[in-house]
Amino acid sequence: MTYEKLSKIYYKSEDLYKQEYEKRFQGYGTFQTGLKIRPVQKGKHIGEPVELFIVHTHKLMKLHEEILLNSFQIRSMVEQMPAVAVQPYFDKLLINELQSTNEIEGVRSTKMELTQVLQSVKEKNLPKDKRFIGLMKTYQYLDHIKPFEAITDFRKLYDDIVAEEVDAASQPDGELFRKESVSITDGHKATHIGVFPEEQIKWHLQELIEFLEHSQTPDLYKFMLAHYYYEYIHPFYDGNGRTGRLLVCSYVARKLDKFTAITLSYTINQDKQKYYKALEELSQPLNKGEGTFYMQSLLELLRDGQKHVIEDLELGLAKLQKINTHLLHLDWADHDQKRLLATLLEVSVFAGTYHHLSNSELIEATSLSRYKVDTYLSTFESMGIATKIRQRPVTYQLNDNYIDDVLNASLNP
């Protein structure tokens, strides 16, 4: 039988709807969360509170299994990467993620701008007026964010990543969170109203912490449902989307891997309609708190992000064969020159055009002397292989024509 939404069953038969709800909520394969919401209709809370629950359907079980296997494959593929390319590759995904989370919130940012911010963070040269510094610093250490233990942790997250991006009129005006009510629209009509007043916000956030710490719900389900509940509470006037997605990403990074976690906003941005529909439908009165279909949508988005990473890594690892063949038959370069070229090519293949290692970073990565690195790069520049793109710190990039020649050469020269 097809597993249908309760809202659809309601219009077939109200008696069947009541029976089906009880059957699902009390079922052996059901995870009751203890988290309660008031359903939302036309941007208003209506009716009595209902408890969020998830039915462990076959489809959810298969998705859960697929995500765990994908994470294992990603970690295995990352281990096959050249060590020097791992962090630049993560930085590339990080910039994609931050640009996407900004776009979801209607905040304009370019990859070049975010690359410059990342460089400033790494060099600890942080201009006061630079946007996205907090967002970049926090996401960069995604897998080191500790589990939330107190409601003040939510305010700290807000202060760390978005407070400087929110205008003065939209800053929290309560003790920790917002003092007034807030409505969320889709640009045309109200779709949700946040929990109100602030004491209720605090109470719900404490319930969320208890759920994350003690619920027997499987972790991935728990994290995705925590994201919904945080968005339902909507503790701030602005910045809830960015903080809420980082919240779930930090838990996913610890459970699976940081590469899976860092792609969530990017994947959501590719299918925002699916994401927002999942959030809104879970709040609808006729669904009575069932999170099964919401969970299915969010896990599908997470899985799709993993597929993107796996395909990207497969392509990068295949290109490594081309690089190795090129260097093996390179008769004008000595061993150290080949080592430096290999490092530059590997980072270019995995990290793309916005990520380059400075001379100092190349010295650390290759264990070559500063004299050799500087001399070799000058030689590469005179040969038309590389171009100096920064003076402080001195940084070179390989020219696109050279990279194309390496990757398009026959494996059997």
Tab-separated table of C-alpha atoms in Angstrom:
chain	number	residue	atom	x	y	z
A	1	MET	CA	0.000	0.000	0.000
A	2	THR	CA	1.077	3.562	-0.676
A	3	TYR	CA	2.012	5.462	2.462
A	4	GLU	CA	0.003	8.694	2.179
A	5	LYS	CA	0.024	11.982	4.034
A	6	LEU	CA	-2.582	12.264	6.775
A	7	SER	CA	-3.901	15.449	5.161
A	8	LYS	CA	-4.720	13.461	2.020
A	9	ILE	CA	-6.438	10.680	3.974
A	10	TYR	CA	-8.593	13.268	5.768
A	11	TYR	CA	-10.340	14.209	2.519
A	12	LYS	CA	-11.095	10.580	1.752
A	13	SER	CA	-12.653	9.695	5.100
A	14	GLU	CA	-12.585	11.492	8.442
A	15	ASP	CA	-13.134	8.212	10.318
A	16	LEU	CA	-10.271	6.537	8.472
A	17	TYR	CA	-8.163	9.656	9.135
A	18	LYS	CA	-8.673	9.384	12.916
A	19	GLN	CA	-7.949	5.659	12.903
A	20	GLU	CA	-4.846	6.103	10.761
A	21	TYR	CA	-3.472	8.852	12.982
A	22	GLU	CA	-3.835	6.687	16.109
A	23	LYS	CA	-2.338	3.715	14.281
A	24	ARG	CA	0.668	5.747	13.214
A	25	PHE	CA	1.232	7.662	16.436
A	26	GLN	CA	0.986	4.527	18.618
A	27	GLY	CA	2.755	2.178	16.183
A	28	TYR	CA	5.747	0.008	17.069
A	29	GLY	CA	7.804	1.656	14.310
A	30	THR	CA	7.027	5.180	15.487
A	31	PHE	CA	9.389	7.591	17.195
A	32	GLN	CA	7.479	9.929	19.486
A	33	THR	CA	9.644	12.989	20.111
A	34	GLY	CA	8.033	14.750	23.064
A	35	LEU	CA	8.314	18.008	21.090
A	36	LYS	CA	4.984	19.782	20.739
A	37	ILE	CA	3.895	22.433	18.269
A	38	ARG	CA	0.711	24.341	17.628
A	39	PRO	CA	-0.267	23.789	13.995
A	40	VAL	CA	-0.014	26.753	11.656
A	41	GLN	CA	-2.629	27.829	9.127
A	42	LYS	CA	-2.468	31.028	7.078
A	43	GLY	CA	0.351	32.322	9.216
A	44	LYS	CA	-1.443	31.764	12.554
A	45	HIS	CA	-1.281	29.147	15.298
A	46	ILE	CA	-4.558	27.244	15.575
A	47	GLY	CA	-5.924	24.396	17.659
A	48	GLU	CA	-4.328	22.436	20.452
A	49	PRO	CA	-0.635	21.436	20.568
A	50	VAL	CA	0.325	18.183	18.809
A	51	GLU	CA	3.394	16.042	19.360
A	52	LEU	CA	5.904	15.623	16.539
A	53	PHE	CA	6.417	12.000	15.538
A	54	ILE	CA	8.072	9.981	12.783
A	55	VAL	CA	7.010	6.635	11.362
A	56	HIS	CA	10.047	4.556	10.406
A	57	THR	CA	8.875	3.651	6.888
A	58	HIS	CA	10.793	1.471	4.449
A	59	LYS	CA	11.659	4.550	2.393
A	60	LEU	CA	13.158	6.296	5.411
A	61	MET	CA	15.135	3.211	6.373
A	62	LYS	CA	16.627	2.952	2.873
A	63	LEU	CA	17.487	6.665	2.830
A	64	HIS	CA	19.106	6.383	6.236
A	65	GLU	CA	21.187	3.410	5.090
A	66	GLU	CA	22.173	5.131	1.832
A	67	ILE	CA	23.361	8.255	3.653
A	68	LEU	CA	25.511	6.242	6.062
A	69	LEU	CA	27.104	4.334	3.167
A	70	ASN	CA	27.665	7.547	1.210
A	71	SER	CA	29.423	9.079	4.196
A	72	PHE	CA	31.710	6.045	4.429
A	73	GLN	CA	32.499	6.359	0.719
A	74	ILE	CA	33.238	10.093	1.028
A	75	ARG	CA	35.620	9.531	3.930
A	76	SER	CA	37.342	6.739	1.983
A	77	MET	CA	37.739	8.939	-1.103
A	78	VAL	CA	39.083	11.853	0.937
A	79	GLU	CA	41.749	9.498	2.307
A	80	GLN	CA	42.817	8.819	-1.298
A	81	MET	CA	43.286	12.533	-1.988
A	82	PRO	CA	46.715	14.161	-1.769
A	83	ALA	CA	46.902	15.521	1.774
A	84	VAL	CA	47.754	19.005	0.506
A	85	ALA	CA	44.449	19.214	-1.414
A	86	VAL	CA	42.066	18.188	1.389
A	87	GLN	CA	41.731	21.564	3.134
A	88	PRO	CA	41.554	23.574	-0.128
A	89	TYR	CA	38.833	21.182	-1.316
A	90	PHE	CA	36.873	21.707	1.891
A	91	ASP	CA	37.361	25.470	1.458
A	92	LYS	CA	35.802	25.224	-2.010
A	93	LEU	CA	32.751	23.445	-0.595
A	94	LEU	CA	32.652	25.972	2.244
A	95	ILE	CA	32.440	28.914	-0.144
A	96	ASN	CA	29.693	27.173	-2.146
A	97	GLU	CA	27.819	26.558	1.110
A	98	LEU	CA	28.094	30.126	2.378
A	99	GLN	CA	27.089	31.619	-0.945
A	100	SER	CA	24.045	29.322	-0.991
A	101	THR	CA	22.975	30.029	2.593
A	102	ASN	CA	23.218	33.750	1.795
A	103	GLU	CA	21.163	33.337	-1.382
A	104	ILE	CA	18.451	31.432	0.486
A	105	GLU	CA	18.163	34.425	2.832
A	106	GLY	CA	18.269	36.964	-0.020
A	107	VAL	CA	21.770	38.180	0.949
A	108	ARG	CA	24.007	38.857	-2.040
A	109	SER	CA	27.594	37.574	-1.977
A	110	THR	CA	30.067	36.472	-4.645
A	111	LYS	CA	32.545	33.607	-4.578
A	112	MET	CA	35.374	36.086	-5.017
A	113	GLU	CA	34.177	38.105	-2.017
A	114	LEU	CA	33.853	35.000	0.149
A	115	THR	CA	37.278	33.772	-0.979
A	116	GLN	CA	38.777	37.057	0.180
A	117	VAL	CA	36.977	36.738	3.518
A	118	LEU	CA	38.321	33.201	3.944
A	119	GLN	CA	41.832	34.445	3.179
A	120	SER	CA	41.440	37.213	5.787
A	121	VAL	CA	40.293	34.665	8.389
A	122	LYS	CA	43.265	32.393	7.672
A	123	GLU	CA	45.735	35.272	7.854
A	124	LYS	CA	44.047	36.616	11.016
A	125	ASN	CA	43.833	39.974	9.272
A	126	LEU	CA	40.199	40.837	9.962
A	127	PRO	CA	38.973	44.246	8.796
A	128	LYS	CA	36.163	45.622	10.949
A	129	ASP	CA	33.866	46.366	8.029
A	130	LYS	CA	34.273	43.014	6.257
A	131	ARG	CA	31.014	41.108	5.849
A	132	PHE	CA	30.605	37.398	6.594
A	133	ILE	CA	33.639	37.122	8.889
A	134	GLY	CA	31.619	35.450	11.668
A	135	LEU	CA	29.855	33.110	9.255
A	136	MET	CA	33.161	32.065	7.697
A	137	LYS	CA	34.964	31.548	11.013
A	138	THR	CA	32.169	29.401	12.408
A	139	TYR	CA	31.647	27.234	9.318
A	140	GLN	CA	35.380	26.736	8.912
A	141	TYR	CA	35.427	24.871	12.224
A	142	LEU	CA	32.066	23.195	11.686
A	143	ASP	CA	33.084	19.816	13.094
A	144	HIS	CA	34.461	21.444	16.264
A	145	ILE	CA	31.202	23.129	17.325
A	146	LYS	CA	30.135	21.541	20.594
A	147	PRO	CA	26.603	20.193	21.248
A	148	PHE	CA	24.246	22.831	22.605
A	149	GLU	CA	23.930	22.610	26.389
A	150	ALA	CA	22.132	25.845	27.338
A	151	ILE	CA	19.759	28.262	25.631
A	152	THR	CA	22.485	30.912	25.780
A	153	ASP	CA	24.349	28.791	23.202
A	154	PHE	CA	21.708	29.745	20.624
A	155	ARG	CA	22.286	33.437	21.292
A	156	LYS	CA	26.050	32.946	21.110
A	157	LEU	CA	25.675	31.269	17.716
A	158	TYR	CA	23.607	34.225	16.515
A	159	ASP	CA	26.164	36.731	17.832
A	160	ASP	CA	29.046	34.821	16.272
A	161	ILE	CA	27.738	34.414	12.743
A	162	VAL	CA	24.970	36.858	11.798
A	163	ALA	CA	24.601	39.657	14.371
A	164	GLU	CA	26.828	42.014	12.379
A	165	GLU	CA	24.856	41.272	9.203
A	166	VAL	CA	21.450	42.115	10.711
A	167	ASP	CA	20.310	45.738	10.730
A	168	ALA	CA	19.763	47.536	14.025
A	169	ALA	CA	15.958	47.450	13.799
A	170	SER	CA	15.976	43.640	13.602
A	171	GLN	CA	18.373	42.909	16.468
A	172	PRO	CA	17.042	40.877	19.452
A	173	ASP	CA	15.250	43.210	21.881
A	174	GLY	CA	14.500	40.734	24.680
A	175	GLU	CA	16.796	39.337	27.330
A	176	LEU	CA	18.283	36.853	24.828
A	177	PHE	CA	15.896	36.624	21.924
A	178	ARG	CA	13.111	38.675	20.350
A	179	LYS	CA	10.533	40.340	22.552
A	180	GLU	CA	7.794	40.889	19.966
A	181	SER	CA	5.939	38.489	17.680
A	182	VAL	CA	7.139	37.870	14.141
A	183	SER	CA	5.406	36.603	10.998
A	184	ILE	CA	7.167	34.845	8.150
A	185	THR	CA	5.964	35.367	4.590
A	186	ASP	CA	6.770	33.794	1.232
A	187	GLY	CA	6.693	37.220	-0.391
A	188	HIS	CA	2.938	37.164	-0.881
A	189	LYS	CA	1.255	35.801	2.238
A	190	ALA	CA	2.071	34.878	5.838
A	191	THR	CA	3.143	31.251	6.138
A	192	HIS	CA	4.275	31.012	9.750
A	193	ILE	CA	4.339	32.834	13.055
A	194	GLY	CA	7.176	32.356	15.524
A	195	VAL	CA	6.686	31.255	19.121
A	196	PHE	CA	5.773	34.152	21.417
A	197	PRO	CA	6.496	35.673	24.007
A	198	GLU	CA	10.201	35.342	24.880
A	199	GLU	CA	9.564	33.076	27.874
A	200	GLN	CA	7.926	30.609	25.489
A	201	ILE	CA	10.911	30.879	23.147
A	202	LYS	CA	13.222	29.995	26.036
A	203	TRP	CA	11.019	27.087	27.115
A	204	HIS	CA	10.872	25.626	23.592
A	205	LEU	CA	14.619	25.984	23.089
A	206	GLN	CA	15.219	24.153	26.368
A	207	GLU	CA	12.911	21.401	25.126
A	208	LEU	CA	15.007	21.254	21.952
A	209	ILE	CA	18.217	20.801	23.967
A	210	GLU	CA	16.605	18.024	26.012
A	211	PHE	CA	15.453	16.339	22.802
A	212	LEU	CA	18.937	16.463	21.266
A	213	GLU	CA	20.545	15.124	24.427
A	214	HIS	CA	18.132	12.407	25.505
A	215	SER	CA	15.733	11.352	22.745
A	216	GLN	CA	15.979	7.750	21.532
A	217	THR	CA	15.140	8.916	18.014
A	218	PRO	CA	17.913	7.913	15.547
A	219	ASP	CA	20.473	10.689	15.319
A	220	LEU	CA	19.938	11.751	11.693
A	221	TYR	CA	16.169	11.959	12.238
A	222	LYS	CA	16.808	13.840	15.455
A	223	PHE	CA	19.047	16.434	13.801
A	224	MET	CA	16.685	17.103	10.898
A	225	LEU	CA	13.695	17.394	13.202
A	226	ALA	CA	15.688	19.722	15.463
A	227	HIS	CA	16.194	21.981	12.456
A	228	TYR	CA	12.443	22.144	11.857
A	229	TYR	CA	11.698	22.804	15.534
A	230	TYR	CA	14.243	25.628	15.646
A	231	GLU	CA	12.668	27.226	12.561
A	232	TYR	CA	9.230	26.730	14.135
A	233	ILE	CA	10.392	28.590	17.271
A	234	HIS	CA	12.048	31.327	15.172
A	235	PRO	CA	13.875	32.888	18.139
A	236	PHE	CA	15.189	35.944	16.259
A	237	TYR	CA	13.699	38.561	13.990
A	238	ASP	CA	16.314	37.817	11.329
A	239	GLY	CA	19.060	35.226	10.866
A	240	ASN	CA	17.015	32.155	11.860
A	241	GLY	CA	17.616	30.382	8.553
A	242	ARG	CA	21.385	30.779	8.645
A	243	THR	CA	21.727	29.844	12.319
A	244	GLY	CA	19.243	26.986	11.953
A	245	ARG	CA	21.066	25.422	9.026
A	246	LEU	CA	24.398	25.751	10.812
A	247	LEU	CA	22.828	24.105	13.872
A	248	VAL	CA	21.872	20.983	11.930
A	249	CYS	CA	25.155	20.994	9.949
A	250	SER	CA	27.234	20.981	13.138
A	251	TYR	CA	25.453	17.867	14.416
A	252	VAL	CA	25.624	16.128	11.019
A	253	ALA	CA	29.369	16.863	10.780
A	254	ARG	CA	30.006	15.072	14.057
A	255	LYS	CA	27.784	12.121	13.186
A	256	LEU	CA	28.831	11.607	9.560
A	257	ASP	CA	31.555	13.816	8.058
A	258	LYS	CA	32.103	17.524	7.511
A	259	PHE	CA	31.977	17.167	3.706
A	260	THR	CA	28.416	15.826	3.853
A	261	ALA	CA	27.392	18.527	6.314
A	262	ILE	CA	28.915	21.422	4.404
A	263	THR	CA	26.816	20.771	1.280
A	264	LEU	CA	23.370	21.024	2.924
A	265	SER	CA	22.635	24.701	2.156
A	266	TYR	CA	24.067	24.304	-1.346
A	267	THR	CA	21.670	21.429	-2.052
A	268	ILE	CA	18.715	23.234	-0.459
A	269	ASN	CA	19.461	26.217	-2.667
A	270	GLN	CA	19.138	23.962	-5.715
A	271	ASP	CA	15.615	22.968	-4.640
A	272	LYS	CA	14.311	25.651	-2.290
A	273	GLN	CA	10.708	24.816	-3.156
A	274	LYS	CA	11.115	21.269	-1.821
A	275	TYR	CA	12.754	22.561	1.360
A	276	TYR	CA	10.157	25.208	2.173
A	277	LYS	CA	7.279	22.909	1.264
A	278	ALA	CA	8.604	20.292	3.698
A	279	LEU	CA	8.833	22.870	6.506
A	280	GLU	CA	5.355	24.264	5.872
A	281	GLU	CA	3.569	20.920	5.470
A	282	LEU	CA	4.835	19.630	8.797
A	283	SER	CA	3.131	22.589	10.480
A	284	GLN	CA	-0.248	22.072	8.764
A	285	PRO	CA	-3.117	21.124	11.112
A	286	LEU	CA	-4.281	18.047	9.190
A	287	ASN	CA	-0.846	16.423	9.362
A	288	LYS	CA	-1.099	16.400	13.186
A	289	GLY	CA	2.629	16.632	13.796
A	290	GLU	CA	3.715	13.751	11.572
A	291	GLY	CA	7.289	14.419	10.448
A	292	THR	CA	7.709	11.359	8.206
A	293	PHE	CA	7.401	13.193	4.894
A	294	TYR	CA	9.393	16.168	6.123
A	295	MET	CA	12.135	13.742	7.140
A	296	GLN	CA	12.046	12.063	3.758
A	297	SER	CA	12.494	15.395	1.949
A	298	LEU	CA	15.371	16.563	4.183
A	299	LEU	CA	17.206	13.245	3.954
A	300	GLU	CA	16.812	13.285	0.170
A	301	LEU	CA	18.402	16.738	0.109
A	302	LEU	CA	21.235	15.508	2.326
A	303	ARG	CA	21.758	12.458	0.109
A	304	ASP	CA	21.749	14.588	-3.051
A	305	GLY	CA	24.471	16.769	-1.540
A	306	GLN	CA	26.523	13.648	-0.851
A	307	LYS	CA	26.101	12.501	-4.444
A	308	HIS	CA	27.439	15.852	-5.636
A	309	VAL	CA	30.534	15.448	-3.426
A	310	ILE	CA	31.086	11.836	-4.528
A	311	GLU	CA	30.866	12.751	-8.218
A	312	ASP	CA	33.219	15.688	-7.658
A	313	LEU	CA	35.744	13.519	-5.832
A	314	GLU	CA	35.536	10.766	-8.471
A	315	LEU	CA	36.390	13.308	-11.145
A	316	GLY	CA	39.267	14.720	-9.094
A	317	LEU	CA	40.741	11.288	-8.394
A	318	ALA	CA	40.515	10.390	-12.093
A	319	LYS	CA	42.382	13.583	-12.972
A	320	LEU	CA	45.166	12.571	-10.591
A	321	GLN	CA	46.046	9.771	-13.013
A	322	LYS	CA	46.538	12.355	-15.751
A	323	ILE	CA	48.757	14.440	-13.476
A	324	ASN	CA	50.903	11.452	-12.495
A	325	THR	CA	51.346	10.417	-16.127
A	326	HIS	CA	52.279	13.969	-17.121
A	327	LEU	CA	54.910	14.268	-14.392
A	328	LEU	CA	56.318	10.797	-15.096
A	329	HIS	CA	57.150	11.809	-18.671
A	330	LEU	CA	58.245	15.374	-17.913
A	331	ASP	CA	61.894	15.431	-19.015
A	332	TRP	CA	62.797	19.070	-18.264
A	333	ALA	CA	61.995	19.013	-14.519
A	334	ASP	CA	63.977	17.487	-11.680
A	335	HIS	CA	62.449	15.645	-8.704
A	336	ASP	CA	61.824	18.760	-6.593
A	337	GLN	CA	60.339	20.715	-9.493
A	338	LYS	CA	57.968	17.834	-10.174
A	339	ARG	CA	56.983	17.750	-6.511
A	340	LEU	CA	56.121	21.454	-6.608
A	341	LEU	CA	54.232	21.093	-9.890
A	342	ALA	CA	52.327	18.099	-8.492
A	343	THR	CA	51.228	20.125	-5.471
A	344	LEU	CA	50.028	23.027	-7.627
A	345	LEU	CA	48.180	20.715	-10.018
A	346	GLU	CA	46.548	18.686	-7.244
A	347	VAL	CA	45.186	21.788	-5.522
A	348	SER	CA	43.957	23.181	-8.851
A	349	VAL	CA	42.156	19.937	-9.703
A	350	PHE	CA	40.342	19.592	-6.384
A	351	ALA	CA	39.900	23.204	-5.297
A	352	GLY	CA	39.312	25.094	-8.531
A	353	THR	CA	40.182	28.619	-9.617
A	354	TYR	CA	39.459	30.476	-6.370
A	355	HIS	CA	41.883	28.540	-4.180
A	356	HIS	CA	45.642	28.967	-4.370
A	357	LEU	CA	48.497	28.192	-1.999
A	358	SER	CA	50.884	30.995	-1.160
A	359	ASN	CA	54.630	30.408	-1.435
A	360	SER	CA	54.792	29.993	2.333
A	361	GLU	CA	52.055	27.331	2.226
A	362	LEU	CA	53.863	25.564	-0.636
A	363	ILE	CA	57.060	25.503	1.418
A	364	GLU	CA	55.171	23.838	4.269
A	365	ALA	CA	53.370	21.390	1.970
A	366	THR	CA	56.424	20.271	-0.014
A	367	SER	CA	59.199	20.676	2.612
A	368	LEU	CA	61.240	22.475	-0.034
A	369	SER	CA	63.355	25.483	0.892
A	370	ARG	CA	62.077	28.997	0.316
A	371	TYR	CA	64.863	29.540	-2.202
A	372	LYS	CA	63.814	26.517	-4.261
A	373	VAL	CA	60.098	27.372	-4.188
A	374	ASP	CA	60.722	30.991	-5.183
A	375	THR	CA	63.203	30.003	-7.908
A	376	TYR	CA	61.023	27.246	-9.371
A	377	LEU	CA	57.935	29.434	-9.464
A	378	SER	CA	59.854	32.182	-11.241
A	379	THR	CA	60.996	29.563	-13.755
A	380	PHE	CA	57.432	28.328	-14.234
A	381	GLU	CA	56.346	31.932	-14.822
A	382	SER	CA	59.003	32.494	-17.471
A	383	MET	CA	57.886	29.275	-19.194
A	384	GLY	CA	54.258	30.472	-19.307
A	385	ILE	CA	53.130	27.748	-16.888
A	386	ALA	CA	52.259	29.986	-13.918
A	387	THR	CA	51.369	33.613	-13.118
A	388	LYS	CA	51.942	35.628	-9.953
A	389	ILE	CA	48.522	36.766	-8.679
A	390	ARG	CA	49.411	38.226	-5.272
A	391	GLN	CA	52.358	40.075	-3.855
A	392	ARG	CA	51.467	39.759	-0.139
A	393	PRO	CA	51.677	36.938	0.526
A	394	VAL	CA	53.428	35.956	-2.709
A	395	THR	CA	51.052	33.611	-4.518
A	396	TYR	CA	51.135	31.998	-7.967
A	397	GLN	CA	48.491	30.168	-9.952
A	398	LEU	CA	48.942	27.706	-12.760
A	399	ASN	CA	47.728	29.000	-16.103
A	400	ASP	CA	44.525	27.435	-17.424
A	401	ASN	CA	46.105	26.478	-20.752
A	402	TYR	CA	48.779	24.465	-18.987
A	403	ILE	CA	46.249	22.692	-16.740
A	404	ASP	CA	44.101	21.884	-19.801
A	405	ASP	CA	47.124	20.467	-21.642
A	406	VAL	CA	47.952	18.214	-18.688
A	407	LEU	CA	44.384	16.930	-18.261
A	408	ASN	CA	43.627	16.519	-21.961
A	409	ALA	CA	46.834	14.667	-22.802
A	410	SER	CA	46.607	11.014	-23.731
A	411	LEU	CA	47.298	8.547	-20.932
A	412	ASN	CA	49.573	6.727	-23.392
A	413	PRO	CA	51.925	9.406	-24.755
